[in-house]
């Protein structure tokens, strides 16, 4: 299954979940899923993330 993720979802992930991910378990899972193409982040979302909340997502 492939999932497309949007800026709002990425921002929520960074703000509300990653601060509690002290051992980077969630971060590593998301990073791996993006790398193997199960989670798709289109180029326009990456561009929008650069400007949203001072680039906190990137």
Tab-separated table of C-alpha atoms in Angstrom:
chain	number	residue	atom	x	y	z
A	1	UNK	CA	0.000	0.000	0.000
A	2	UNK	CA	1.216	3.507	-0.786
A	3	UNK	CA	0.321	6.541	1.304
A	4	UNK	CA	0.589	10.192	0.314
A	5	UNK	CA	1.243	12.511	3.250
A	6	UNK	CA	0.468	16.218	3.426
A	7	UNK	CA	2.130	19.164	5.135
A	8	UNK	CA	-0.390	19.306	7.954
A	9	UNK	CA	0.167	15.656	8.835
A	10	UNK	CA	3.932	16.045	8.761
A	11	UNK	CA	3.717	19.137	10.953
A	12	UNK	CA	1.521	17.325	13.493
A	13	UNK	CA	3.943	14.412	13.517
A	14	UNK	CA	6.885	16.703	14.263
A	15	UNK	CA	5.071	18.795	16.873
A	16	UNK	CA	3.117	16.190	18.806
A	17	UNK	CA	4.755	12.784	18.373
A	18	UNK	CA	8.462	13.133	17.716
A	19	UNK	CA	9.193	14.987	20.993
A	20	UNK	CA	8.232	11.757	22.796
A	21	UNK	CA	10.253	9.553	20.433
A	22	UNK	CA	13.436	9.634	22.503
A	23	UNK	CA	14.909	6.516	20.881
A	24	UNK	CA	13.987	7.632	17.323
A	25	UNK	CA	11.827	4.550	16.741
A	26	UNK	CA	8.953	6.417	15.067
A	27	UNK	CA	11.346	8.689	13.196
A	28	UNK	CA	13.257	5.699	11.800
A	29	UNK	CA	10.051	3.937	10.726
A	30	UNK	CA	8.749	7.021	8.884
A	31	UNK	CA	12.152	7.658	7.312
A	32	UNK	CA	12.388	4.048	6.106
A	33	UNK	CA	8.843	4.059	4.704
A	34	UNK	CA	9.615	7.238	2.751
A	35	UNK	CA	12.913	5.768	1.487
A	36	UNK	CA	11.278	2.573	0.183
A	37	UNK	CA	8.338	4.453	-1.330
A	38	UNK	CA	5.522	3.298	0.938
A	39	UNK	CA	4.973	6.885	2.077
A	40	UNK	CA	5.047	9.425	-0.728
A	41	UNK	CA	5.907	13.066	-0.166
A	42	UNK	CA	5.418	15.037	-3.362
A	43	UNK	CA	7.730	17.905	-4.239
A	44	UNK	CA	5.079	20.587	-3.611
A	45	UNK	CA	4.661	19.340	-0.046
A	46	UNK	CA	8.417	19.550	0.515
A	47	UNK	CA	8.378	23.136	-0.814
A	48	UNK	CA	5.475	24.034	1.478
A	49	UNK	CA	7.270	22.481	4.461
A	50	UNK	CA	10.173	24.872	3.908
A	51	UNK	CA	7.898	27.825	4.690
A	52	UNK	CA	5.616	26.263	7.300
A	53	UNK	CA	6.644	26.912	10.913
A	54	UNK	CA	10.086	28.071	9.867
A	55	UNK	CA	10.991	24.730	8.262
A	56	UNK	CA	10.503	22.666	11.433
A	57	UNK	CA	9.348	19.643	9.423
A	58	UNK	CA	12.510	19.444	7.358
